[in-house]
Amino acid sequence: MGRKRRKKLDQRERSASEPDPSMRRRKKWTVGVLLALLIVGGGGAVAWLQNRTAAKFEQAPRFTLQASTGRTISLEDYLDRQEVVLLFYMIHT
């Protein structure tokens, strides 16, 4: 067998056993994207579980507040008459 022919056969054998560089790159990107999605999804699930609101029909603690008119308002004043929505505005200074 001639040198050139032997060299061609060696190249074919080598290329058949080694994957194409573009395939390796695609595989790395696929693994990277899947890993990123897993991390982001897992982080979102943890954040959601930690920041859940109170369960429906859970009784709120009793409180009283001073109105801008000077009158004292308590939760009991409104409990059986209407729904109460309490808003907290958080300001970071």
Short mmCIF file of C-alpha atoms in Angstrom, two decimals:
data_model
loop_
_atom_site.label_atom_id
_atom_site.label_comp_id
_atom_site.label_asym_id
_atom_site.label_seq_id
_atom_site.Cartn_x
_atom_site.Cartn_y
_atom_site.Cartn_z
CA MET A 1 0.00 0.00 0.00
CA GLY A 2 1.35 3.43 -0.90
CA ARG A 3 2.00 6.21 1.56
CA LYS A 4 -0.70 8.50 0.19
CA ARG A 5 -3.31 5.80 0.30
CA ARG A 6 -2.34 4.79 3.84
CA LYS A 7 -2.49 8.45 4.92
CA LYS A 8 -6.01 8.83 3.47
CA LEU A 9 -7.20 5.68 5.24
CA ASP A 10 -5.75 6.93 8.53
CA GLN A 11 -7.53 10.27 8.11
CA ARG A 12 -10.85 8.55 7.41
CA GLU A 13 -10.50 6.31 10.45
CA ARG A 14 -9.59 9.27 12.65
CA SER A 15 -12.47 11.42 11.37
CA ALA A 16 -14.94 8.57 11.88
CA SER A 17 -13.91 8.13 15.52
CA GLU A 18 -13.76 11.86 16.39
CA PRO A 19 -16.96 13.90 16.24
CA ASP A 20 -17.16 16.98 14.05
CA PRO A 21 -16.04 20.17 15.90
CA SER A 22 -19.34 21.88 15.09
CA MET A 23 -21.22 18.97 16.66
CA ARG A 24 -19.12 19.25 19.82
CA ARG A 25 -19.81 22.98 19.94
CA ARG A 26 -23.55 22.41 19.47
CA LYS A 27 -23.55 19.79 22.21
CA LYS A 28 -21.79 22.18 24.61
CA TRP A 29 -24.28 24.95 23.84
CA THR A 30 -27.22 22.60 24.34
CA VAL A 31 -25.91 21.43 27.70
CA GLY A 32 -25.20 25.05 28.71
CA VAL A 33 -28.67 26.26 27.76
CA LEU A 34 -30.37 23.37 29.54
CA LEU A 35 -28.28 23.98 32.65
CA ALA A 36 -29.12 27.71 32.58
CA LEU A 37 -32.84 26.94 32.24
CA LEU A 38 -32.64 24.53 35.15
CA ILE A 39 -30.91 27.10 37.35
CA VAL A 40 -33.32 29.91 36.44
CA GLY A 41 -36.36 27.68 36.84
CA GLY A 42 -35.15 26.29 40.14
CA GLY A 43 -34.36 29.76 41.44
CA GLY A 44 -37.80 31.00 40.41
CA ALA A 45 -39.49 28.09 42.16
CA VAL A 46 -37.56 28.72 45.37
CA ALA A 47 -38.37 32.44 45.28
CA TRP A 48 -42.04 31.70 44.67
CA LEU A 49 -42.19 29.28 47.59
CA GLN A 50 -40.50 31.75 49.93
CA ASN A 51 -42.75 34.68 48.98
CA ARG A 52 -46.13 33.01 49.05
CA THR A 53 -48.98 35.12 50.39
CA ALA A 54 -51.13 34.10 53.32
CA ALA A 55 -53.42 31.18 52.65
CA LYS A 56 -56.97 31.99 51.65
CA PHE A 57 -59.33 32.47 54.61
CA GLU A 58 -56.46 32.82 57.04
CA GLN A 59 -57.46 35.25 59.78
CA ALA A 60 -55.50 38.48 59.93
CA PRO A 61 -54.10 39.69 63.25
CA ARG A 62 -56.09 42.42 65.05
CA PHE A 63 -54.81 45.97 64.68
CA THR A 64 -55.79 49.62 65.14
CA LEU A 65 -54.65 52.59 63.08
CA GLN A 66 -54.84 56.34 63.44
CA ALA A 67 -56.75 57.90 60.53
CA SER A 68 -55.73 61.22 58.98
CA THR A 69 -58.80 62.76 60.64
CA GLY A 70 -57.57 61.71 64.08
CA ARG A 71 -60.14 58.95 64.52
CA THR A 72 -58.93 55.49 65.57
CA ILE A 73 -59.89 52.73 63.14
CA SER A 74 -59.64 49.04 63.99
CA LEU A 75 -59.98 45.89 61.95
CA GLU A 76 -63.07 44.85 63.93
CA ASP A 77 -64.93 47.91 62.57
CA TYR A 78 -64.89 46.42 59.08
CA LEU A 79 -64.61 42.66 59.57
CA ASP A 80 -68.22 41.66 58.98
CA ARG A 81 -69.23 44.61 56.78
CA GLN A 82 -66.80 44.51 53.86
CA GLU A 83 -63.51 43.12 52.65
CA VAL A 84 -60.37 44.77 53.96
CA VAL A 85 -57.30 45.35 51.79
CA LEU A 86 -54.13 46.44 53.53
CA LEU A 87 -51.33 47.93 51.43
CA PHE A 88 -47.75 48.41 52.57
CA TYR A 89 -45.49 50.66 50.54
CA MET A 90 -41.85 49.80 51.08
CA ILE A 91 -39.42 52.64 50.55
CA HIS A 92 -35.69 51.98 50.70
CA THR A 93 -33.64 55.03 51.60
#
